[in-house]
Amino acid sequence: MKLEVLDWGGSGRNVVLLAGGGNTAHVYASLAPKLAMQFHVFGITRRGSGQSSAPSSGYTAKQFGDDVVIVLDALHLTDPVLVGHSIAGEEMSAVSKYHPGRVSALVYLDAGGSFALYNPEHGDIDTDRVELQEDLSKLGHNTFDDALITKTLADETRYRRNLQDLRDEVEGAAAPSPTVADRSSIASFQKYFTGYYGGILPEDEIRQQYQITATGAVGNRIGHPIPNKANEIEKERFRVLDTRALVIIPFPDAFNIGVTHDPAKLAAYKAQEASRKEAQIAIWRKQPNVQIVMVPNVTHYIFLSDESEVISLITRFVNDLPRTSRPD
């Protein structure tokens, strides 16, 4: 097992960047050098992505968190701050739960979904699917168990609601596919992503994720076929966060350009997104060590669409942390 680690240099507090799902640490190629003007900045590409190994197992929140700690130990980083985007929220929460005190703080870049801190009202479609499957399996052995029947009905209702939300999201927000012209060069491809994500996807990340032809066009996506991955990716339910954290949430969202122009579908998507975000914010507010900042009218890739604001928020938060050891 090998994990790709990037080191952008710098001095002061150690800051470790964790990418979202489908990305590598190279997605921070623009943000990281600017953070390195005040901190020592690293990036980790998780297993199964980019140049990191893609073993046949180990795709769970706990293992992803363990991988991060293995890298911290190897680099002798004693008081780092983890900064993660999107699904990286689950591995940061795993570090907090299974390695208490190992990091100084966590920064969630639109990474505070139910996979990072579970919301029992809205649930999480992946975790809830696994639980519903377990309910149905148990019913096969205990058909007349009243308590189990009641639980199964409640879990089924929550899962059905998640399916409807997913349908609204797919119909309201799925990205339009890039055209041949969009793929004709890396610059054209970056322009396509700017229209969708609100910021420029770094060339380094495009080269990690896509084949580049002899003419400079962007070809097929580079993937890692992992036979057993689908059986392990069910999300863990994290119910508390003991580590100090900054949770940055785009709200109200600047919604991505979708493939549909149906006003009803777009309205349904926006309504369910707002409801889910508001409920998730309420869950985070119950955590005593968490600072919440809502940034309006930015996209999910907030560090691309509003880089200067993200740098300002991270810098202020990290500089306010107590120093526990000398910087490496």
mmCIF file of C-alpha atoms in Angstrom:
data_model
loop_
_atom_site.group_PDB
_atom_site.id
_atom_site.type_symbol
_atom_site.label_atom_id
_atom_site.label_comp_id
_atom_site.label_asym_id
_atom_site.label_seq_id
_atom_site.Cartn_x
_atom_site.Cartn_y
_atom_site.Cartn_z
ATOM 1 C CA MET A 1 0.000 0.000 0.000
ATOM 2 C CA LYS A 2 1.364 3.365 -1.071
ATOM 3 C CA LEU A 3 -0.294 6.740 -0.599
ATOM 4 C CA GLU A 4 0.626 9.766 -2.669
ATOM 5 C CA VAL A 5 1.662 12.693 -0.472
ATOM 6 C CA LEU A 6 2.304 16.182 -1.829
ATOM 7 C CA ASP A 7 4.402 18.733 0.046
ATOM 8 C CA TRP A 8 3.953 22.361 -0.980
ATOM 9 C CA GLY A 9 6.417 23.539 1.656
ATOM 10 C CA GLY A 10 5.982 26.524 3.933
ATOM 11 C CA SER A 11 6.533 26.876 7.666
ATOM 12 C CA GLY A 12 4.484 27.122 10.825
ATOM 13 C CA ARG A 13 1.471 24.987 11.674
ATOM 14 C CA ASN A 14 1.136 21.821 9.590
ATOM 15 C CA VAL A 15 -1.975 21.814 7.401
ATOM 16 C CA VAL A 16 -2.954 18.612 5.586
ATOM 17 C CA LEU A 17 -5.396 18.793 2.672
ATOM 18 C CA LEU A 18 -7.751 15.896 1.894
ATOM 19 C CA ALA A 19 -9.602 15.802 -1.429
ATOM 20 C CA GLY A 20 -13.224 14.966 -2.056
ATOM 21 C CA GLY A 21 -14.457 11.836 -3.768
ATOM 22 C CA GLY A 22 -13.221 11.373 -7.320
ATOM 23 C CA ASN A 23 -10.396 13.867 -6.803
ATOM 24 C CA THR A 24 -6.737 13.649 -5.838
ATOM 25 C CA ALA A 25 -4.615 15.964 -3.713
ATOM 26 C CA HIS A 26 -3.677 17.770 -6.954
ATOM 27 C CA VAL A 27 -7.115 19.428 -6.911
ATOM 28 C CA TYR A 28 -5.553 21.836 -4.394
ATOM 29 C CA ALA A 29 -2.775 22.911 -6.790
ATOM 30 C CA SER A 30 -4.011 26.509 -6.709
ATOM 31 C CA LEU A 31 -5.094 26.762 -3.066
ATOM 32 C CA ALA A 32 -2.144 24.985 -1.420
ATOM 33 C CA PRO A 33 0.731 27.297 -2.490
ATOM 34 C CA LYS A 34 -1.220 30.283 -1.188
ATOM 35 C CA LEU A 35 -1.825 28.563 2.170
ATOM 36 C CA ALA A 36 1.870 27.676 2.223
ATOM 37 C CA MET A 37 2.674 31.356 2.582
ATOM 38 C CA GLN A 38 1.610 30.981 6.230
ATOM 39 C CA PHE A 39 1.620 27.232 6.969
ATOM 40 C CA HIS A 40 3.451 24.061 6.034
ATOM 41 C CA VAL A 41 1.013 22.454 3.621
ATOM 42 C CA PHE A 42 0.696 18.794 2.638
ATOM 43 C CA GLY A 43 -1.859 16.867 0.623
ATOM 44 C CA ILE A 44 -2.865 13.191 0.680
ATOM 45 C CA THR A 45 -4.481 11.242 -2.164
ATOM 46 C CA ARG A 46 -6.647 8.522 -0.615
ATOM 47 C CA ARG A 47 -6.402 4.854 -1.533
ATOM 48 C CA GLY A 48 -8.086 3.934 -4.790
ATOM 49 C CA SER A 49 -7.477 7.345 -6.404
ATOM 50 C CA GLY A 50 -4.776 8.851 -8.581
ATOM 51 C CA GLN A 51 -1.278 7.571 -7.942
ATOM 52 C CA SER A 52 -2.133 6.004 -4.590
ATOM 53 C CA SER A 53 -2.508 2.240 -4.408
ATOM 54 C CA ALA A 54 -5.857 0.675 -5.184
ATOM 55 C CA PRO A 55 -6.012 -2.455 -3.004
ATOM 56 C CA SER A 56 -9.013 -4.763 -3.123
ATOM 57 C CA SER A 57 -10.214 -3.756 0.359
ATOM 58 C CA GLY A 58 -10.095 -1.028 2.966
ATOM 59 C CA TYR A 59 -12.698 1.409 1.611
ATOM 60 C CA THR A 60 -14.386 2.311 4.877
ATOM 61 C CA ALA A 61 -14.481 5.546 6.849
ATOM 62 C CA LYS A 62 -12.338 4.042 9.607
ATOM 63 C CA GLN A 63 -9.688 2.764 7.199
ATOM 64 C CA PHE A 64 -9.524 6.075 5.351
ATOM 65 C CA GLY A 65 -9.001 7.787 8.704
ATOM 66 C CA ASP A 66 -6.369 5.234 9.691
ATOM 67 C CA ASP A 67 -4.567 5.907 6.401
ATOM 68 C CA VAL A 68 -4.418 9.613 7.200
ATOM 69 C CA VAL A 69 -2.930 8.928 10.630
ATOM 70 C CA ILE A 70 -0.348 6.554 9.121
ATOM 71 C CA VAL A 71 0.819 9.407 6.888
ATOM 72 C CA LEU A 72 0.888 11.862 9.810
ATOM 73 C CA ASP A 73 3.033 9.426 11.791
ATOM 74 C CA ALA A 74 5.381 8.802 8.866
ATOM 75 C CA LEU A 75 5.891 12.555 8.416
ATOM 76 C CA HIS A 76 6.179 13.138 12.208
ATOM 77 C CA LEU A 77 3.400 15.743 12.123
ATOM 78 C CA THR A 78 2.444 16.197 15.759
ATOM 79 C CA ASP A 79 -0.188 18.954 15.734
ATOM 80 C CA PRO A 80 -1.651 19.130 12.221
ATOM 81 C CA VAL A 81 -4.906 20.642 11.068
ATOM 82 C CA LEU A 82 -6.830 18.518 8.578
ATOM 83 C CA VAL A 83 -8.709 20.357 5.837
ATOM 84 C CA GLY A 84 -11.071 18.202 3.800
ATOM 85 C CA HIS A 85 -13.567 18.700 1.004
ATOM 86 C CA SER A 86 -16.829 16.828 0.462
ATOM 87 C CA ILE A 87 -16.612 13.110 1.340
ATOM 88 C CA ALA A 88 -13.305 13.762 3.130
ATOM 89 C CA GLY A 89 -15.576 14.806 5.979
ATOM 90 C CA GLU A 90 -16.130 11.166 6.872
ATOM 91 C CA GLU A 91 -12.427 10.385 7.193
ATOM 92 C CA MET A 92 -11.847 13.494 9.297
ATOM 93 C CA SER A 93 -14.681 12.437 11.595
ATOM 94 C CA ALA A 94 -13.122 8.963 11.708
ATOM 95 C CA VAL A 95 -9.789 10.451 12.777
ATOM 96 C CA SER A 96 -11.577 12.324 15.562
ATOM 97 C CA LYS A 97 -13.422 9.205 16.739
ATOM 98 C CA TYR A 98 -10.720 6.543 16.458
ATOM 99 C CA HIS A 99 -7.616 8.696 17.061
ATOM 100 C CA PRO A 100 -8.737 11.270 19.669
ATOM 101 C CA GLY A 101 -6.257 14.087 20.191
ATOM 102 C CA ARG A 102 -4.140 13.103 17.184
ATOM 103 C CA VAL A 103 -4.903 16.330 15.296
ATOM 104 C CA SER A 104 -5.349 19.868 16.546
ATOM 105 C CA ALA A 105 -8.423 20.708 14.521
ATOM 106 C CA LEU A 106 -10.522 19.919 11.478
ATOM 107 C CA VAL A 107 -11.812 22.142 8.683
ATOM 108 C CA TYR A 108 -14.809 20.881 6.715
ATOM 109 C CA LEU A 109 -15.063 22.471 3.231
ATOM 110 C CA ASP A 110 -18.685 21.676 2.417
ATOM 111 C CA ALA A 111 -17.757 18.328 3.954
ATOM 112 C CA GLY A 112 -20.251 18.351 6.800
ATOM 113 C CA GLY A 113 -22.939 16.135 5.311
ATOM 114 C CA SER A 114 -24.604 13.252 7.107
ATOM 115 C CA PHE A 115 -21.586 11.064 6.336
ATOM 116 C CA ALA A 116 -19.549 13.347 8.630
ATOM 117 C CA LEU A 117 -22.186 13.913 11.320
ATOM 118 C CA TYR A 118 -25.285 11.778 11.060
ATOM 119 C CA ASN A 119 -28.699 13.417 10.937
ATOM 120 C CA PRO A 120 -31.300 10.878 12.095
ATOM 121 C CA GLU A 121 -34.146 12.851 10.502
ATOM 122 C CA HIS A 122 -32.773 13.052 6.970
ATOM 123 C CA GLY A 123 -30.435 10.089 7.237
ATOM 124 C CA ASP A 124 -27.804 9.129 4.676
ATOM 125 C CA ILE A 125 -28.815 7.160 1.615
ATOM 126 C CA ASP A 126 -25.813 4.812 1.653
ATOM 127 C CA THR A 127 -25.886 4.034 5.365
ATOM 128 C CA ASP A 128 -29.664 3.755 5.405
ATOM 129 C CA ARG A 129 -29.672 1.359 2.453
ATOM 130 C CA VAL A 130 -27.334 -0.972 4.326
ATOM 131 C CA GLU A 131 -29.497 -0.815 7.457
ATOM 132 C CA LEU A 132 -32.693 -1.493 5.502
ATOM 133 C CA GLN A 133 -31.049 -4.499 3.863
ATOM 134 C CA GLU A 134 -30.120 -5.795 7.313
ATOM 135 C CA ASP A 135 -33.704 -5.236 8.544
ATOM 136 C CA LEU A 136 -35.150 -7.245 5.668
ATOM 137 C CA SER A 137 -32.623 -10.020 6.182
ATOM 138 C CA LYS A 138 -33.513 -10.283 9.879
ATOM 139 C CA LEU A 139 -37.233 -10.316 9.029
ATOM 140 C CA GLY A 140 -36.584 -13.394 6.952
ATOM 141 C CA HIS A 141 -35.673 -15.201 10.179
ATOM 142 C CA ASN A 142 -38.087 -13.409 12.551
ATOM 143 C CA THR A 143 -41.190 -12.647 10.483
ATOM 144 C CA PHE A 144 -43.457 -11.910 13.462
ATOM 145 C CA ASP A 145 -41.063 -9.754 15.480
ATOM 146 C CA ASP A 146 -43.207 -6.667 16.122
ATOM 147 C CA ALA A 147 -40.312 -4.423 17.173
ATOM 148 C CA LEU A 148 -38.333 -5.409 14.084
ATOM 149 C CA ILE A 149 -41.337 -4.757 11.829
ATOM 150 C CA THR A 150 -41.756 -1.291 13.357
ATOM 151 C CA LYS A 151 -38.067 -0.514 12.882
ATOM 152 C CA THR A 152 -38.124 -1.748 9.273
ATOM 153 C CA LEU A 153 -41.100 0.454 8.427
ATOM 154 C CA ALA A 154 -39.392 3.516 9.932
ATOM 155 C CA ASP A 155 -36.134 2.784 8.106
ATOM 156 C CA GLU A 156 -38.020 2.180 4.854
ATOM 157 C CA THR A 157 -39.815 5.526 5.154
ATOM 158 C CA ARG A 158 -36.555 7.392 5.670
ATOM 159 C CA TYR A 159 -34.895 5.559 2.794
ATOM 160 C CA ARG A 160 -37.849 6.292 0.478
ATOM 161 C CA ARG A 161 -37.484 9.981 1.314
ATOM 162 C CA ASN A 162 -33.793 9.838 0.429
ATOM 163 C CA LEU A 163 -34.604 8.186 -2.896
ATOM 164 C CA GLN A 164 -36.986 11.004 -3.763
ATOM 165 C CA ASP A 165 -34.344 13.574 -2.823
ATOM 166 C CA LEU A 166 -31.849 11.736 -5.010
ATOM 167 C CA ARG A 167 -34.267 11.801 -7.956
ATOM 168 C CA ASP A 168 -34.713 15.558 -7.534
ATOM 169 C CA GLU A 169 -30.959 16.005 -7.426
ATOM 170 C CA VAL A 170 -30.296 13.884 -10.510
ATOM 171 C CA GLU A 171 -32.976 15.648 -12.534
ATOM 172 C CA GLY A 172 -32.200 19.109 -11.250
ATOM 173 C CA ALA A 173 -28.443 19.211 -10.979
ATOM 174 C CA ALA A 174 -26.684 16.558 -13.064
ATOM 175 C CA ALA A 175 -23.834 18.110 -15.025
ATOM 176 C CA PRO A 176 -24.142 18.551 -18.793
ATOM 177 C CA SER A 177 -21.606 16.301 -20.506
ATOM 178 C CA PRO A 178 -18.581 18.073 -22.021
ATOM 179 C CA THR A 179 -18.701 18.443 -25.787
ATOM 180 C CA VAL A 180 -15.933 17.567 -28.243
ATOM 181 C CA ALA A 181 -14.995 21.240 -28.249
ATOM 182 C CA ASP A 182 -14.868 21.254 -24.432
ATOM 183 C CA ARG A 183 -12.392 18.367 -24.588
ATOM 184 C CA SER A 184 -10.245 19.823 -27.371
ATOM 185 C CA SER A 185 -7.654 21.168 -24.934
ATOM 186 C CA ILE A 186 -6.988 21.391 -21.226
ATOM 187 C CA ALA A 187 -7.826 25.109 -21.325
ATOM 188 C CA SER A 188 -11.208 24.378 -22.950
ATOM 189 C CA PHE A 189 -11.863 21.665 -20.397
ATOM 190 C CA GLN A 190 -11.064 24.080 -17.579
ATOM 191 C CA LYS A 191 -13.537 26.561 -19.073
ATOM 192 C CA TYR A 192 -16.232 23.851 -19.095
ATOM 193 C CA PHE A 193 -15.591 23.091 -15.422
ATOM 194 C CA THR A 194 -15.591 26.788 -14.553
ATOM 195 C CA GLY A 195 -19.127 27.009 -15.882
ATOM 196 C CA TYR A 196 -20.165 24.076 -13.745
ATOM 197 C CA TYR A 197 -18.097 24.400 -10.563
ATOM 198 C CA GLY A 198 -17.605 28.148 -10.449
ATOM 199 C CA GLY A 199 -13.810 27.971 -10.423
ATOM 200 C CA ILE A 200 -10.872 26.714 -12.440
ATOM 201 C CA LEU A 201 -10.036 23.033 -12.012
ATOM 202 C CA PRO A 202 -6.207 22.912 -11.821
ATOM 203 C CA GLU A 203 -4.372 21.442 -14.791
ATOM 204 C CA ASP A 204 -2.487 19.141 -12.400
ATOM 205 C CA GLU A 205 -5.785 17.547 -11.363
ATOM 206 C CA ILE A 206 -7.014 17.143 -14.933
ATOM 207 C CA ARG A 207 -3.791 15.313 -15.816
ATOM 208 C CA GLN A 208 -4.271 13.017 -12.820
ATOM 209 C CA GLN A 209 -7.864 12.203 -13.748
ATOM 210 C CA TYR A 210 -7.904 12.086 -17.554
ATOM 211 C CA GLN A 211 -5.850 10.746 -20.420
ATOM 212 C CA ILE A 212 -4.293 13.532 -22.489
ATOM 213 C CA THR A 213 -3.929 12.725 -26.187
ATOM 214 C CA ALA A 214 -0.970 13.542 -28.425
ATOM 215 C CA THR A 215 -2.869 16.599 -29.701
ATOM 216 C CA GLY A 216 -3.462 17.874 -26.166
ATOM 217 C CA ALA A 217 -7.130 16.914 -26.076
ATOM 218 C CA VAL A 218 -8.712 15.535 -22.909
ATOM 219 C CA GLY A 219 -9.570 11.851 -23.336
ATOM 220 C CA ASN A 220 -11.160 9.194 -21.176
ATOM 221 C CA ARG A 221 -11.189 9.345 -17.406
ATOM 222 C CA ILE A 222 -8.498 7.289 -15.688
ATOM 223 C CA GLY A 223 -10.090 4.831 -13.303
ATOM 224 C CA HIS A 224 -9.114 2.054 -10.927
ATOM 225 C CA PRO A 225 -11.263 -1.083 -11.192
ATOM 226 C CA ILE A 226 -11.604 -2.272 -7.585
ATOM 227 C CA PRO A 227 -13.714 -5.462 -7.335
ATOM 228 C CA ASN A 228 -14.637 -5.307 -3.654
ATOM 229 C CA LYS A 229 -14.906 -1.553 -3.179
ATOM 230 C CA ALA A 230 -18.690 -1.430 -3.593
ATOM 231 C CA ASN A 231 -19.125 -3.844 -0.707
ATOM 232 C CA GLU A 232 -17.241 -1.628 1.739
ATOM 233 C CA ILE A 233 -18.228 1.953 1.012
ATOM 234 C CA GLU A 234 -21.264 2.052 3.290
ATOM 235 C CA LYS A 235 -20.891 5.070 5.519
ATOM 236 C CA GLU A 236 -20.465 4.958 9.272
ATOM 237 C CA ARG A 237 -22.775 7.012 11.474
ATOM 238 C CA PHE A 238 -20.781 9.614 13.396
ATOM 239 C CA ARG A 239 -22.982 11.132 16.110
ATOM 240 C CA VAL A 240 -20.532 13.385 17.983
ATOM 241 C CA LEU A 241 -17.377 15.318 17.158
ATOM 242 C CA ASP A 242 -14.947 15.861 20.002
ATOM 243 C CA THR A 243 -12.247 17.621 17.972
ATOM 244 C CA ARG A 244 -12.307 21.373 17.500
ATOM 245 C CA ALA A 245 -13.627 22.137 14.022
ATOM 246 C CA LEU A 246 -14.500 24.822 11.526
ATOM 247 C CA VAL A 247 -17.427 23.831 9.314
ATOM 248 C CA ILE A 248 -17.704 25.963 6.166
ATOM 249 C CA ILE A 249 -21.067 25.574 4.463
ATOM 250 C CA PRO A 250 -22.200 27.102 1.170
ATOM 251 C CA PHE A 251 -25.669 28.381 2.053
ATOM 252 C CA PRO A 252 -27.739 29.488 0.294
ATOM 253 C CA ASP A 253 -26.042 27.547 -2.493
ATOM 254 C CA ALA A 254 -25.044 28.834 -5.886
ATOM 255 C CA PHE A 255 -26.511 25.829 -7.666
ATOM 256 C CA ASN A 256 -24.550 24.107 -10.389
ATOM 257 C CA ILE A 257 -25.693 24.351 -13.987
ATOM 258 C CA GLY A 258 -28.044 21.402 -14.498
ATOM 259 C CA VAL A 259 -29.158 19.494 -17.551
ATOM 260 C CA THR A 260 -32.823 20.329 -16.961
ATOM 261 C CA HIS A 261 -34.608 23.631 -17.433
ATOM 262 C CA ASP A 262 -37.890 22.304 -16.057
ATOM 263 C CA PRO A 263 -38.922 24.873 -13.417
ATOM 264 C CA ALA A 264 -40.748 22.262 -11.326
ATOM 265 C CA LYS A 265 -37.741 19.919 -11.191
ATOM 266 C CA LEU A 266 -35.362 22.756 -10.410
ATOM 267 C CA ALA A 267 -37.672 24.033 -7.676
ATOM 268 C CA ALA A 268 -37.911 20.545 -6.150
ATOM 269 C CA TYR A 269 -34.130 20.184 -6.188
ATOM 270 C CA LYS A 270 -33.529 23.583 -4.604
ATOM 271 C CA ALA A 271 -36.176 22.997 -1.948
ATOM 272 C CA GLN A 272 -34.814 19.612 -0.881
ATOM 273 C CA GLU A 273 -31.246 20.937 -0.856
ATOM 274 C CA ALA A 274 -32.236 23.883 1.349
ATOM 275 C CA SER A 275 -34.186 21.639 3.723
ATOM 276 C CA ARG A 276 -31.323 19.170 4.010
ATOM 277 C CA LYS A 277 -28.740 21.893 4.563
ATOM 278 C CA GLU A 278 -30.816 23.623 7.246
ATOM 279 C CA ALA A 279 -31.328 20.342 9.100
ATOM 280 C CA GLN A 280 -27.625 19.513 8.882
ATOM 281 C CA ILE A 281 -26.632 22.940 10.162
ATOM 282 C CA ALA A 282 -28.911 22.398 13.174
ATOM 283 C CA ILE A 283 -27.130 19.110 13.938
ATOM 284 C CA TRP A 284 -23.711 20.768 13.765
ATOM 285 C CA ARG A 285 -24.829 23.548 16.095
ATOM 286 C CA LYS A 286 -25.313 20.967 18.846
ATOM 287 C CA GLN A 287 -21.576 20.188 18.829
ATOM 288 C CA PRO A 288 -19.776 22.228 21.515
ATOM 289 C CA ASN A 289 -16.394 22.490 19.779
ATOM 290 C CA VAL A 290 -17.632 23.528 16.346
ATOM 291 C CA GLN A 291 -17.571 26.921 14.648
ATOM 292 C CA ILE A 292 -19.967 27.205 11.695
ATOM 293 C CA VAL A 293 -19.509 29.691 8.865
ATOM 294 C CA MET A 294 -22.087 29.939 6.080
ATOM 295 C CA VAL A 295 -20.872 31.454 2.813
ATOM 296 C CA PRO A 296 -23.721 32.415 0.464
ATOM 297 C CA ASN A 297 -23.844 31.901 -3.292
ATOM 298 C CA VAL A 298 -20.813 29.666 -3.758
ATOM 299 C CA THR A 299 -20.658 26.160 -5.187
ATOM 300 C CA HIS A 300 -19.824 22.813 -3.630
ATOM 301 C CA TYR A 301 -16.228 23.314 -4.815
ATOM 302 C CA ILE A 302 -16.010 26.366 -2.585
ATOM 303 C CA PHE A 303 -12.201 26.385 -2.598
ATOM 304 C CA LEU A 304 -12.360 26.869 -6.384
ATOM 305 C CA SER A 305 -15.329 29.234 -6.601
ATOM 306 C CA ASP A 306 -14.310 31.441 -3.638
ATOM 307 C CA GLU A 307 -10.662 30.709 -2.974
ATOM 308 C CA SER A 308 -9.823 33.996 -1.228
ATOM 309 C CA GLU A 309 -12.659 33.596 1.296
ATOM 310 C CA VAL A 310 -11.613 30.015 2.068
ATOM 311 C CA ILE A 311 -7.995 31.084 2.602
ATOM 312 C CA SER A 312 -9.124 33.880 4.922
ATOM 313 C CA LEU A 313 -11.369 31.584 6.973
ATOM 314 C CA ILE A 314 -8.752 28.831 7.291
ATOM 315 C CA THR A 315 -6.001 31.290 8.180
ATOM 316 C CA ARG A 316 -8.004 33.010 10.907
ATOM 317 C CA PHE A 317 -9.181 29.696 12.385
ATOM 318 C CA VAL A 318 -5.738 28.054 12.383
ATOM 319 C CA ASN A 319 -3.961 31.102 13.785
ATOM 320 C CA ASP A 320 -6.416 31.192 16.688
ATOM 321 C CA LEU A 321 -5.609 27.597 17.711
ATOM 322 C CA PRO A 322 -3.472 27.032 20.799
ATOM 323 C CA ARG A 323 0.034 25.867 20.069
ATOM 324 C CA THR A 324 0.643 22.370 21.443
ATOM 325 C CA SER A 325 4.081 21.703 20.048
ATOM 326 C CA ARG A 326 6.775 23.190 17.880
ATOM 327 C CA PRO A 327 6.033 23.206 14.158
ATOM 328 C CA ASP A 328 7.980 20.597 12.179
#
